[in-house]
Each structure stands twice: as structure tokens, then as C-alpha cells.
mmCIF file of C-alpha atoms and ligand atoms in Angstrom:
data_model
loop_
_atom_site.group_PDB
_atom_site.id
_atom_site.type_symbol
_atom_site.label_atom_id
_atom_site.label_comp_id
_atom_site.label_asym_id
_atom_site.label_seq_id
_atom_site.Cartn_x
_atom_site.Cartn_y
_atom_site.Cartn_z
ATOM 1 C CA MET V 1 9.263 64.515 -31.158
ATOM 2 C CA GLU V 2 13.050 64.726 -29.880
ATOM 3 C CA LYS V 3 15.358 61.295 -29.204
ATOM 4 C CA ARG V 4 19.349 60.827 -28.705
ATOM 5 C CA ILE V 5 20.967 57.794 -30.480
ATOM 6 C CA ALA V 6 23.922 56.019 -30.008
ATOM 7 C CA VAL V 7 26.269 55.501 -32.831
ATOM 8 C CA LEU V 8 28.140 51.979 -32.701
ATOM 9 C CA ALA V 9 29.084 51.832 -36.387
ATOM 10 C CA GLY V 10 31.780 48.957 -35.591
ATOM 11 C CA ASP V 11 34.387 47.391 -37.586
ATOM 12 C CA GLY V 12 34.407 46.374 -41.254
ATOM 13 C CA ILE V 13 31.270 47.909 -43.126
ATOM 14 C CA GLY V 14 30.000 49.205 -39.987
ATOM 15 C CA PRO V 15 30.817 52.394 -40.852
ATOM 16 C CA GLU V 16 29.645 52.300 -44.442
ATOM 17 C CA VAL V 17 25.647 50.242 -43.853
ATOM 18 C CA VAL V 18 25.308 52.601 -40.128
ATOM 19 C CA LYS V 19 25.955 55.831 -42.671
ATOM 20 C CA GLN V 20 23.321 55.283 -44.843
ATOM 21 C CA ALA V 21 21.069 54.039 -42.423
ATOM 22 C CA ILE V 22 21.251 57.457 -40.281
ATOM 23 C CA LYS V 23 20.747 59.129 -43.860
ATOM 24 C CA VAL V 24 17.227 57.620 -43.116
ATOM 25 C CA LEU V 25 16.735 58.679 -40.183
ATOM 26 C CA GLN V 26 17.430 62.377 -41.140
ATOM 27 C CA ALA V 27 15.284 62.119 -43.396
ATOM 28 C CA ILE V 28 12.898 60.832 -41.906
ATOM 29 C CA ALA V 29 13.665 63.157 -39.638
ATOM 30 C CA HIS V 30 13.376 66.483 -41.798
ATOM 31 C CA ARG V 31 9.761 65.081 -43.050
ATOM 32 C CA PHE V 32 8.343 64.928 -39.669
ATOM 33 C CA GLN V 33 10.173 67.512 -37.896
ATOM 34 C CA HIS V 34 11.166 65.162 -35.506
ATOM 35 C CA MET V 35 14.847 65.787 -33.171
ATOM 36 C CA PHE V 36 17.622 63.200 -33.409
ATOM 37 C CA ILE V 37 20.801 63.714 -31.684
ATOM 38 C CA TYR V 38 23.463 61.208 -32.191
ATOM 39 C CA ASP V 39 26.676 60.647 -30.200
ATOM 40 C CA VAL V 40 28.988 58.796 -31.665
ATOM 41 C CA ALA V 41 31.517 55.832 -29.788
ATOM 42 C CA LEU V 42 33.817 53.821 -30.261
ATOM 43 C CA VAL V 43 33.060 49.862 -30.550
ATOM 44 C CA GLY V 44 34.657 46.939 -31.605
ATOM 45 C CA ALA V 45 38.938 46.214 -33.035
ATOM 46 C CA ALA V 46 38.511 49.786 -33.974
ATOM 47 C CA ALA V 47 38.175 50.783 -30.049
ATOM 48 C CA ILE V 48 40.993 48.233 -29.531
ATOM 49 C CA ASP V 49 43.122 49.983 -31.728
ATOM 50 C CA GLU V 50 42.438 53.349 -30.511
ATOM 51 C CA THR V 51 41.664 52.333 -26.743
ATOM 52 C CA GLY V 52 42.915 48.516 -25.878
ATOM 53 C CA ASP V 53 39.189 47.873 -25.043
ATOM 54 C CA PRO V 54 36.601 46.834 -27.421
ATOM 55 C CA LEU V 55 34.109 48.940 -25.320
ATOM 56 C CA PRO V 56 35.872 51.911 -23.238
ATOM 57 C CA ASP V 57 34.008 53.231 -20.711
ATOM 58 C CA GLU V 58 32.710 55.708 -22.069
ATOM 59 C CA THR V 59 30.636 54.475 -25.479
ATOM 60 C CA LEU V 60 29.061 51.886 -22.352
ATOM 61 C CA GLU V 61 28.169 54.939 -21.000
ATOM 62 C CA ALA V 62 26.677 57.451 -24.694
ATOM 63 C CA CYS V 63 24.651 53.893 -24.632
ATOM 64 C CA ARG V 64 23.189 53.690 -21.559
ATOM 65 C CA LEU V 65 22.092 57.556 -21.508
ATOM 66 C CA SER V 66 20.578 57.365 -25.169
ATOM 67 C CA ASP V 67 17.076 56.021 -25.679
ATOM 68 C CA ALA V 68 18.149 54.248 -28.655
ATOM 69 C CA ILE V 69 21.402 52.358 -29.528
ATOM 70 C CA LEU V 70 22.377 51.862 -33.648
ATOM 71 C CA PHE V 71 24.762 49.708 -34.139
ATOM 72 C CA GLY V 72 26.850 48.599 -37.262
ATOM 73 C CA ALA V 73 28.976 45.319 -37.185
ATOM 74 C CA ILE V 74 32.210 43.882 -35.399
ATOM 75 C CA GLY V 75 34.484 41.844 -35.813
ATOM 76 C CA ASP V 76 38.158 41.929 -37.785
ATOM 77 C CA PRO V 77 39.758 38.646 -39.407
ATOM 78 C CA LYS V 78 43.217 39.764 -37.605
ATOM 79 C CA TYR V 79 41.702 38.251 -34.156
ATOM 80 C CA ASP V 80 40.116 35.594 -35.922
ATOM 81 C CA ASN V 81 42.932 34.187 -37.159
ATOM 82 C CA ASP V 82 44.828 34.534 -34.344
ATOM 83 C CA PRO V 83 43.629 32.676 -31.301
ATOM 84 C CA THR V 84 45.598 33.328 -29.128
ATOM 85 C CA ALA V 85 44.474 36.811 -29.181
ATOM 86 C CA LYS V 86 43.791 37.894 -24.970
ATOM 87 C CA VAL V 87 41.235 40.988 -26.486
ATOM 88 C CA ARG V 88 38.823 40.600 -29.280
ATOM 89 C CA PRO V 89 36.360 42.173 -30.758
ATOM 90 C CA GLU V 90 32.889 40.427 -30.138
ATOM 91 C CA GLN V 91 33.895 41.279 -26.650
ATOM 92 C CA GLY V 92 32.534 44.530 -27.069
ATOM 93 C CA LEU V 93 29.453 43.792 -28.330
ATOM 94 C CA LEU V 94 28.989 40.740 -25.028
ATOM 95 C CA ARG V 95 29.636 42.849 -23.154
ATOM 96 C CA LEU V 96 27.272 45.633 -24.136
ATOM 97 C CA ARG V 97 24.428 43.038 -24.229
ATOM 98 C CA LYS V 98 25.199 41.846 -20.918
ATOM 99 C CA GLU V 99 25.873 45.317 -19.115
ATOM 100 C CA LEU V 100 22.448 46.384 -20.663
ATOM 101 C CA GLY V 101 20.257 43.106 -19.765
ATOM 102 C CA LEU V 102 19.315 43.318 -23.420
ATOM 103 C CA PHE V 103 18.858 39.591 -23.239
ATOM 104 C CA ALA V 104 15.609 39.445 -26.065
ATOM 105 C CA ASN V 105 17.372 39.163 -29.969
ATOM 106 C CA ILE V 106 14.597 40.132 -32.481
ATOM 107 C CA ARG V 107 14.913 38.875 -35.951
ATOM 108 C CA PRO V 108 12.046 39.283 -38.314
ATOM 109 C CA VAL V 109 12.657 37.093 -41.604
ATOM 110 C CA GLN V 110 10.405 38.689 -44.283
ATOM 111 C CA LEU V 111 10.171 38.071 -48.649
ATOM 112 C CA TYR V 112 10.282 39.763 -51.039
ATOM 113 C CA ASN V 113 8.265 38.631 -53.867
ATOM 114 C CA SER V 114 10.305 40.496 -55.585
ATOM 115 C CA LEU V 115 13.321 38.989 -54.713
ATOM 116 C CA ILE V 116 12.543 35.490 -54.442
ATOM 117 C CA GLU V 117 13.943 34.184 -57.048
ATOM 118 C CA ARG V 118 17.675 35.614 -55.678
ATOM 119 C CA SER V 119 17.183 32.559 -52.975
ATOM 120 C CA PRO V 120 18.795 29.636 -53.774
ATOM 121 C CA LEU V 121 15.664 27.989 -52.646
ATOM 122 C CA LYS V 122 12.417 27.149 -54.556
ATOM 123 C CA GLU V 123 10.217 29.815 -54.906
ATOM 124 C CA ASP V 124 7.236 27.051 -53.664
ATOM 125 C CA ARG V 125 8.914 26.247 -50.749
ATOM 126 C CA ILE V 126 9.694 29.692 -49.237
ATOM 127 C CA ARG V 127 6.617 31.862 -50.503
ATOM 128 C CA ASN V 128 4.450 33.349 -47.770
ATOM 129 C CA THR V 129 7.308 33.114 -45.294
ATOM 130 C CA ASP V 130 7.049 35.614 -42.486
ATOM 131 C CA LEU V 131 8.939 34.933 -39.830
ATOM 132 C CA VAL V 132 10.674 35.782 -35.892
ATOM 133 C CA VAL V 133 13.732 34.756 -34.244
ATOM 134 C CA TYR V 134 13.755 35.226 -30.387
ATOM 135 C CA ARG V 135 17.356 34.460 -29.219
ATOM 136 C CA GLU V 136 17.812 34.602 -26.307
ATOM 137 C CA LEU V 137 21.189 36.803 -25.603
ATOM 138 C CA THR V 138 22.644 37.328 -22.508
ATOM 139 C CA GLY V 139 23.112 33.735 -21.438
ATOM 140 C CA GLY V 140 23.529 29.990 -22.154
ATOM 141 C CA ILE V 141 27.317 28.976 -23.642
ATOM 142 C CA TYR V 142 27.993 32.096 -24.608
ATOM 143 C CA PHE V 143 28.091 33.508 -21.029
ATOM 144 C CA GLY V 144 28.983 30.664 -19.123
ATOM 145 C CA GLU V 145 32.673 29.734 -17.559
ATOM 146 C CA LYS V 146 35.103 29.045 -20.013
ATOM 147 C CA GLY V 147 38.689 28.496 -19.892
ATOM 148 C CA ARG V 148 41.822 26.515 -20.309
ATOM 149 C CA MET V 149 43.166 22.837 -18.150
ATOM 150 C CA ASP V 150 45.496 20.355 -18.583
ATOM 151 C CA GLY V 151 48.096 22.895 -19.784
ATOM 152 C CA GLY V 152 46.076 24.490 -22.100
ATOM 153 C CA LYS V 153 45.459 20.383 -23.484
ATOM 154 C CA ARG V 154 41.403 20.917 -22.650
ATOM 155 C CA ALA V 155 38.968 23.667 -22.868
ATOM 156 C CA PHE V 156 35.235 24.307 -22.148
ATOM 157 C CA ASP V 157 32.590 26.253 -22.523
ATOM 158 C CA HIS V 158 29.717 26.241 -19.332
ATOM 159 C CA CYS V 159 26.094 26.543 -20.597
ATOM 160 C CA GLU V 160 23.767 27.391 -18.158
ATOM 161 C CA TYR V 161 20.297 28.838 -18.282
ATOM 162 C CA THR V 162 18.062 29.604 -14.928
ATOM 163 C CA VAL V 163 13.861 29.536 -14.876
ATOM 164 C CA GLU V 164 13.856 33.237 -15.258
ATOM 165 C CA GLU V 165 15.754 33.960 -17.795
ATOM 166 C CA ILE V 166 13.707 31.412 -19.633
ATOM 167 C CA ARG V 167 10.543 32.792 -18.626
ATOM 168 C CA ARG V 168 11.393 36.262 -19.769
ATOM 169 C CA ILE V 169 12.152 35.765 -23.286
ATOM 170 C CA ALA V 170 9.054 32.742 -23.334
ATOM 171 C CA GLU V 171 7.296 35.366 -22.858
ATOM 172 C CA MET V 172 8.018 37.826 -25.064
ATOM 173 C CA ALA V 173 7.923 35.272 -27.971
ATOM 174 C CA PHE V 174 3.897 33.675 -26.559
ATOM 175 C CA ASP V 175 3.272 38.412 -26.992
ATOM 176 C CA ALA V 176 4.482 38.460 -30.230
ATOM 177 C CA ALA V 177 3.058 35.203 -31.385
ATOM 178 C CA LEU V 178 -0.721 36.558 -30.736
ATOM 179 C CA ARG V 179 -0.308 39.310 -32.300
ATOM 180 C CA ARG V 180 0.906 37.060 -35.195
ATOM 181 C CA LYS V 181 0.133 33.771 -36.646
ATOM 182 C CA LYS V 182 0.177 32.326 -32.711
ATOM 183 C CA LYS V 183 2.319 29.822 -33.314
ATOM 184 C CA LEU V 184 5.447 29.688 -31.317
ATOM 185 C CA THR V 185 8.134 26.755 -32.019
ATOM 186 C CA LEU V 186 10.550 26.488 -29.589
ATOM 187 C CA VAL V 187 14.333 24.986 -31.101
ATOM 188 C CA ASP V 188 15.932 22.842 -28.574
ATOM 189 C CA LYS V 189 17.822 19.928 -28.085
ATOM 190 C CA ALA V 190 15.914 17.906 -25.456
ATOM 191 C CA ASN V 191 17.045 15.066 -26.015
ATOM 192 C CA VAL V 192 20.266 15.468 -25.202
ATOM 193 C CA LEU V 193 21.058 18.574 -22.980
ATOM 194 C CA GLU V 194 19.670 19.712 -19.780
ATOM 195 C CA THR V 195 19.776 23.157 -20.248
ATOM 196 C CA SER V 196 17.039 22.186 -23.300
ATOM 197 C CA ARG V 197 14.821 20.213 -20.959
ATOM 198 C CA LEU V 198 14.330 23.573 -18.690
ATOM 199 C CA TRP V 199 13.348 25.734 -21.968
ATOM 200 C CA ARG V 200 10.646 22.799 -22.669
ATOM 201 C CA GLU V 201 9.730 22.471 -18.434
ATOM 202 C CA THR V 202 9.439 26.327 -18.620
ATOM 203 C CA VAL V 203 7.807 27.037 -22.242
ATOM 204 C CA GLN V 204 5.432 24.436 -21.365
ATOM 205 C CA ARG V 205 4.233 26.301 -18.191
ATOM 206 C CA VAL V 206 4.162 29.424 -20.183
ATOM 207 C CA ALA V 207 2.244 28.203 -22.740
ATOM 208 C CA GLN V 208 -0.981 26.889 -19.895
ATOM 209 C CA ARG V 209 -1.043 31.146 -19.724
ATOM 210 C CA PHE V 210 -1.213 31.810 -23.833
ATOM 211 C CA PRO V 211 -3.834 28.848 -24.949
ATOM 212 C CA LEU V 212 -4.703 30.604 -28.104
ATOM 213 C CA VAL V 213 -0.627 30.414 -28.854
ATOM 214 C CA ASN V 214 -0.695 26.467 -31.160
ATOM 215 C CA VAL V 215 3.357 25.457 -29.413
ATOM 216 C CA GLU V 216 5.435 23.059 -31.330
ATOM 217 C CA TYR V 217 9.163 21.784 -29.859
ATOM 218 C CA LEU V 218 11.490 21.375 -32.254
ATOM 219 C CA PHE V 219 15.588 19.692 -32.321
ATOM 220 C CA VAL V 220 17.421 21.862 -32.897
ATOM 221 C CA ASP V 221 19.467 19.699 -36.181
ATOM 222 C CA ASN V 222 15.576 18.388 -37.644
ATOM 223 C CA ALA V 223 14.778 22.927 -37.609
ATOM 224 C CA ALA V 224 17.646 22.950 -39.259
ATOM 225 C CA MET V 225 16.544 21.310 -41.676
ATOM 226 C CA GLN V 226 12.938 22.717 -41.837
ATOM 227 C CA VAL V 227 13.997 26.014 -42.322
ATOM 228 C CA ILE V 228 15.518 25.412 -45.343
ATOM 229 C CA GLN V 229 13.082 22.725 -46.843
ATOM 230 C CA ARG V 230 9.323 24.801 -45.293
ATOM 231 C CA PRO V 231 9.766 27.915 -44.023
ATOM 232 C CA ASN V 232 6.697 29.055 -44.723
ATOM 233 C CA GLN V 233 5.047 26.285 -41.921
ATOM 234 C CA PHE V 234 6.912 29.149 -39.225
ATOM 235 C CA ASP V 235 5.859 31.728 -37.322
ATOM 236 C CA VAL V 236 7.379 32.535 -33.782
ATOM 237 C CA ILE V 237 10.746 30.905 -33.168
ATOM 238 C CA LEU V 238 12.072 30.661 -29.657
ATOM 239 C CA THR V 239 15.562 29.317 -28.743
ATOM 240 C CA GLU V 240 17.832 29.557 -26.830
ATOM 241 C CA ASN V 241 22.052 31.983 -27.714
ATOM 242 C CA MET V 242 23.283 29.860 -30.103
ATOM 243 C CA PHE V 243 20.740 27.572 -31.437
ATOM 244 C CA GLY V 244 19.330 31.167 -32.470
ATOM 245 C CA ASP V 245 23.120 32.380 -33.948
ATOM 246 C CA ILE V 246 22.734 29.827 -36.643
ATOM 247 C CA ILE V 247 19.002 29.472 -37.232
ATOM 248 C CA SER V 248 19.080 32.786 -37.624
ATOM 249 C CA ASP V 249 21.469 32.766 -40.521
ATOM 250 C CA GLU V 250 20.693 30.134 -41.784
ATOM 251 C CA THR V 251 16.620 31.953 -42.398
ATOM 252 C CA SER V 252 18.705 34.792 -44.232
ATOM 253 C CA VAL V 253 19.410 32.619 -47.436
ATOM 254 C CA ILE V 254 15.980 32.128 -47.509
ATOM 255 C CA THR V 255 15.393 35.476 -48.131
ATOM 256 C CA GLY V 256 18.267 35.867 -51.176
ATOM 257 C CA SER V 257 20.662 37.674 -49.041
ATOM 258 C CA ILE V 258 21.878 37.832 -45.151
ATOM 259 C CA GLY V 259 23.004 42.311 -45.955
ATOM 260 C CA LEU V 260 18.226 42.139 -46.116
ATOM 261 C CA LEU V 261 17.272 40.729 -42.161
ATOM 262 C CA PRO V 262 17.522 43.162 -39.675
ATOM 263 C CA SER V 263 17.413 42.870 -36.298
ATOM 264 C CA ALA V 264 16.632 44.017 -32.668
ATOM 265 C CA SER V 265 17.912 43.498 -29.058
ATOM 266 C CA VAL V 266 15.898 44.189 -25.627
ATOM 267 C CA GLY V 267 15.470 43.892 -22.390
ATOM 268 C CA GLU V 268 16.591 46.061 -19.520
ATOM 269 C CA GLN V 269 17.857 49.130 -19.984
ATOM 270 C CA THR V 270 18.246 50.737 -23.715
ATOM 271 C CA SER V 271 17.560 48.231 -26.423
ATOM 272 C CA LEU V 272 20.015 48.243 -29.525
ATOM 273 C CA PHE V 273 19.094 48.149 -33.722
ATOM 274 C CA GLU V 274 21.762 45.857 -35.750
ATOM 275 C CA PRO V 275 21.163 44.152 -39.023
ATOM 276 C CA ILE V 276 22.079 40.656 -38.092
ATOM 277 C CA HIS V 277 25.115 40.008 -40.511
ATOM 278 C CA GLY V 278 28.848 40.500 -39.404
ATOM 279 C CA SER V 279 31.621 43.076 -40.385
ATOM 280 C CA TYR V 280 32.452 41.120 -43.592
ATOM 281 C CA PRO V 281 35.900 42.905 -44.263
ATOM 282 C CA GLU V 282 36.138 41.880 -48.551
ATOM 283 C CA GLY V 283 33.761 44.341 -48.608
ATOM 284 C CA ALA V 284 35.228 47.661 -46.484
ATOM 285 C CA GLY V 285 35.376 50.604 -47.964
ATOM 286 C CA LYS V 286 33.820 49.409 -51.762
ATOM 287 C CA ASP V 287 30.851 50.813 -50.824
ATOM 288 C CA ILE V 288 29.373 47.648 -52.373
ATOM 289 C CA ALA V 289 27.487 46.617 -48.387
ATOM 290 C CA ASN V 290 23.750 46.007 -47.930
ATOM 291 C CA PRO V 291 22.812 48.646 -46.256
ATOM 292 C CA VAL V 292 19.176 47.466 -46.558
ATOM 293 C CA ALA V 293 19.501 45.297 -42.948
ATOM 294 C CA THR V 294 20.790 47.997 -41.596
ATOM 295 C CA ILE V 295 17.790 51.115 -42.376
ATOM 296 C CA LEU V 296 15.423 48.131 -41.397
ATOM 297 C CA SER V 297 16.992 47.924 -38.751
ATOM 298 C CA ALA V 298 16.576 51.841 -38.177
ATOM 299 C CA ALA V 299 13.028 51.111 -39.116
ATOM 300 C CA MET V 300 12.888 48.870 -35.736
ATOM 301 C CA LEU V 301 14.526 51.248 -33.729
ATOM 302 C CA LEU V 302 11.979 53.919 -34.628
ATOM 303 C CA ASP V 303 8.881 51.008 -33.493
ATOM 304 C CA SER V 304 10.955 51.126 -30.333
ATOM 305 C CA PHE V 305 9.880 55.510 -30.228
ATOM 306 C CA GLU V 306 5.821 54.646 -30.973
ATOM 307 C CA LEU V 307 7.027 56.177 -34.641
ATOM 308 C CA PHE V 308 5.375 53.351 -36.392
ATOM 309 C CA ASP V 309 4.121 55.563 -39.803
ATOM 310 C CA GLU V 310 7.293 56.832 -39.856
ATOM 311 C CA ALA V 311 9.203 53.276 -39.515
ATOM 312 C CA ASN V 312 5.931 51.773 -42.041
ATOM 313 C CA LEU V 313 7.586 54.715 -44.087
ATOM 314 C CA VAL V 314 10.691 53.657 -44.418
ATOM 315 C CA ARG V 315 9.899 49.670 -44.879
ATOM 316 C CA SER V 316 7.362 50.372 -47.542
ATOM 317 C CA VAL V 317 10.111 52.597 -49.386
ATOM 318 C CA VAL V 318 12.727 49.945 -49.204
ATOM 319 C CA LYS V 319 9.566 47.383 -50.583
ATOM 320 C CA LYS V 320 9.477 49.909 -53.644
ATOM 321 C CA VAL V 321 13.057 50.199 -54.129
ATOM 322 C CA ILE V 322 13.874 46.408 -54.262
ATOM 323 C CA GLU V 323 10.653 46.038 -56.474
ATOM 324 C CA LYS V 324 12.412 48.343 -58.745
ATOM 325 C CA GLY V 325 14.767 46.248 -59.235
ATOM 326 C CA LEU V 326 17.652 48.741 -57.534
ATOM 327 C CA VAL V 327 19.582 46.235 -54.969
ATOM 328 C CA THR V 328 23.432 45.892 -54.161
ATOM 329 C CA PRO V 329 25.929 43.389 -56.020
ATOM 330 C CA ASP V 330 24.451 40.315 -53.489
ATOM 331 C CA LEU V 331 21.318 40.563 -54.408
ATOM 332 C CA ASN V 332 22.409 40.731 -58.267
ATOM 333 C CA PRO V 333 26.026 40.967 -59.705
ATOM 334 C CA ASP V 334 24.812 42.188 -63.021
ATOM 335 C CA SER V 335 23.018 45.491 -62.281
ATOM 336 C CA PHE V 336 23.019 47.353 -59.405
ATOM 337 C CA ILE V 337 23.764 49.759 -57.356
ATOM 338 C CA ALA V 338 26.353 50.955 -54.370
ATOM 339 C CA CYS V 339 25.508 51.030 -50.448
ATOM 340 C CA SER V 340 25.646 55.112 -51.035
ATOM 341 C CA LYS V 341 23.496 55.232 -53.528
ATOM 342 C CA MET V 342 20.865 53.182 -51.701
ATOM 343 C CA GLY V 343 20.475 55.000 -49.245
ATOM 344 C CA ASP V 344 20.639 58.238 -50.593
ATOM 345 C CA VAL V 345 17.890 56.664 -52.952
ATOM 346 C CA ILE V 346 15.914 55.049 -49.616
ATOM 347 C CA SER V 347 16.310 58.981 -48.032
ATOM 348 C CA LEU V 348 14.947 61.029 -50.732
ATOM 349 C CA LEU V 349 11.750 59.061 -52.011
ATOM 350 C CA ILE V 350 11.137 59.208 -47.757
ATOM 351 C CA GLU V 351 11.809 63.180 -48.234
ATOM 352 C CA SER V 352 8.643 62.869 -51.432
ATOM 353 C CA ASP V 353 5.258 62.128 -52.133
ATOM 354 C CA LEU V 354 5.263 58.548 -52.314
ATOM 355 C CA GLU V 355 1.462 58.705 -53.297
ATOM 356 C CA ASP V 356 2.367 59.787 -56.473
ATOM 357 C CA GLU V 357 4.317 56.481 -58.731
ATOM 358 C CA SER V 358 5.194 58.209 -61.287
ATOM 359 C CA ALA V 359 6.747 60.865 -59.148
ATOM 360 C CA LEU V 360 8.916 57.985 -57.855
ATOM 361 C CA ASP V 361 9.648 56.752 -61.107
ATOM 362 C CA ASN V 362 10.696 60.111 -62.460
ATOM 363 C CA LEU V 363 13.007 60.196 -59.406
ATOM 364 C CA LEU V 364 14.259 57.198 -59.251
ATOM 365 C CA GLU V 365 14.802 57.775 -63.331
ATOM 366 C CA GLY V 366 16.016 61.181 -63.533
ATOM 367 C CA LYS V 367 16.844 62.568 -60.772
ATOM 368 C CA LEU V 368 19.426 58.883 -59.748
ATOM 369 C CA PRO V 369 21.533 58.271 -62.640
ATOM 370 C CA LEU V 370 22.465 54.231 -61.429
ATOM 371 C CA ILE V 371 26.194 53.429 -61.812
HETATM 372 C C1 LIG U 401 25.660 38.364 -33.953
HETATM 373 C C2 LIG U 401 26.757 38.007 -34.583
HETATM 374 C C3 LIG U 401 27.808 37.575 -32.270
HETATM 375 C C4 LIG U 401 26.833 36.412 -32.355
HETATM 376 C C5 LIG U 401 29.319 37.907 -32.613
HETATM 377 C C6 LIG U 401 29.763 39.205 -34.021
HETATM 378 C C7 LIG U 401 29.439 37.666 -31.454
HETATM 379 O O1 LIG U 401 26.769 37.005 -35.041
HETATM 380 O O2 LIG U 401 24.656 39.036 -33.721
HETATM 381 O O3 LIG U 401 24.630 37.216 -34.813
HETATM 382 O O4 LIG U 401 27.269 35.324 -32.270
HETATM 383 O O5 LIG U 401 26.066 36.816 -31.022
HETATM 384 MG MG1 LIG U 402 25.017 36.131 -35.697
#
């Protein structure tokens, strides 16, 4: 198979983690005889520095012409600390999502048994957690009208949703629930917000077409608590843009590190695959970031090409490596390997024969000394 992948590494640790994901994609290409062509393009603060625009036209064009987009991270403290900045790195990602119509952001949360102790939550609370967040990505408060009034002394961000915007992601989420544990939880704030009432109304209507799916409604404040208190009660969480942003960061705590969670943004044009974490500027250039979220995002990218064996191989190798205790410092500050080493180990194992467990041990212990 030949596919073109736009690579938007972005800011902070973005370039380092994306590099590891590309190593892994190359290992897959090698083993399964595929050809991936990478089209590297600028986005975020890196793009502002070079062109003045967080999403240059060439980048958007490269994305449109590709079969998938691999995205790193976006954000730079020099903009975070300057509330008056007119151009911000994040605008690049938001515009990209909007331009490509990527209305559904899918964020699976899976627990690795070998990492249960790394979670700050108690084992009996989190055991068997396996959920996925369907976050609406191109509407709501993120994209409503915003501005200042009264000579700058009053600010507003408008939150708006249409039935159609809710219906299309709700259908995707119900489809996912049907393929999973057949439970869907709508997270909203229908006791206060009109947009949330429209979400409930629309989801209730869609639900009639999915009688096998058990639907539950939770207010977002309660959901924030439940996700930590009893995460294993959830299957598919469906929610609007900003609630999804917040709830999905929160769910990452369950797994032990936000550096483990991948995502896929899908919709009308080329799908985009990115870790859910940010640019972690303090860690940039130090080879300490966790590349697993980006590598698992690459696995989701392979799924989108219908390369399911390849995607599952990536996931099973990641799992094996983690089970062997090979993790980056976010998961074990006392015994860890570097970001680049993690990419090396995973890609090496993909290219070798995993059926033989002793070969795996030899490879891990012999060929790749820990730092
Ligand atoms: C995410 C990020 C983005 C968002 C930022 C970088 C704009 O937090 O993808 O979760 O808020 O959507
Ligand atoms: Mg976020």
C-alpha cells in the first residue's frame, strides 16, 4: 500500500515524539511492505516564527493532499504569558480542525495492568477501565463569536450548537457503543445551558435508532467526579467541545500518564492523529517525553488505512514493552529509558519476530542497553 502522510510536528516536544512515531511507521512499512511518503509541514509557534502564520497555506494544502495527518503538539509559553498576542500557535490547530471539518475527536482510554500502580487512583477503582471519549471538535464555545466590549473591560465567548452538528457526532458515538460495551453517556450541563438541552434532545432522538445501546445522561460536574471515582462504569462518553477537552485530560490520570493517550480527529476531509497531551515546553529537547501517545496515534492512523494487523501489532508491541518495565520518566522517575530509545525499542520489535518471547527478552536485554 502506498500512502501520503502529512507530518505536522509543531512545538515543544512535538518534533521528538513525532520522530519516534515515524520510526514505528517505517518499521511497519518495512515489515509489511508498504510505502509511506511523508510531507513535513509547519504549524503552531514554529510556523509563526518562520512565516508569521500558525497555519500557512502550504501546510493546509499538504494536509488536504494527504491520506492522513500525523500531528505532534502545539503551544509555546511566550504566547501563553502574553494575553494581548494577536496571533497564537493554537489558532493553527483550531483552524486546521475547522478547515478540514474534523468534527469528531476520538480519545480511547485503556489501562495497562502493569501500570496500575503508577496511577494516583486506587487499583480497585480503576481496574478494567476501558472507555472512549467522543469529543465534538469544531463547534461550541471554541468557535463561537468572541471579543471585547466596553473599551476592553468586558469579554465574551459565544457558545452555539446546531442539531446537525450534534447529530453527526452522536451517530458516530452510538455506532462505537454498538461495537463496544453498548453504553453511551452524554456529558452536558442541561440544568443550566440551552446548548446542553439541545444536545440532550438530539441525543434522545438519535438513541431511538439504537435500541441496543443503554444511554445515560450526566451533568459535567458530576461526570468530572465519576470519571475519577468509578471510571470503569463508562464505555462511550459523548460530549461537546470544551467539556471533552477537560474530561479527556482528566481521564488520562487513570492510566498513570497523559503521555499514553492517543486520539483521532475525523470528519469531512483528511483525518488527523495526535496525542492528547500538550507541547510540554519544559521537557522539549531533553529526550524525556513519552512518545507512546503519538505512537498509539500512529496506530489509529494505520486503522484509518484499514491496516488492522499493522495497527494491532503496534499496540501489542507497545503493551509488551511497557510490561517489561521500559517506560519514560513520567511513568517511573527511578528507572526509565529515553524518548528516542522507546522509539528504537518499539520499532526494532516490530521488525523482529515477536512470537518468540525469549527472542524478545534477548532483544530487550542484549541489544538495547538501558540508559
Ligand atoms: C487538545 C488541546 C487543544 C484544545 C489546544 C492546544 C487548542 O488542549 O487538543 O486537547 O483545547 O483542543
Ligand atoms: Mg486539551
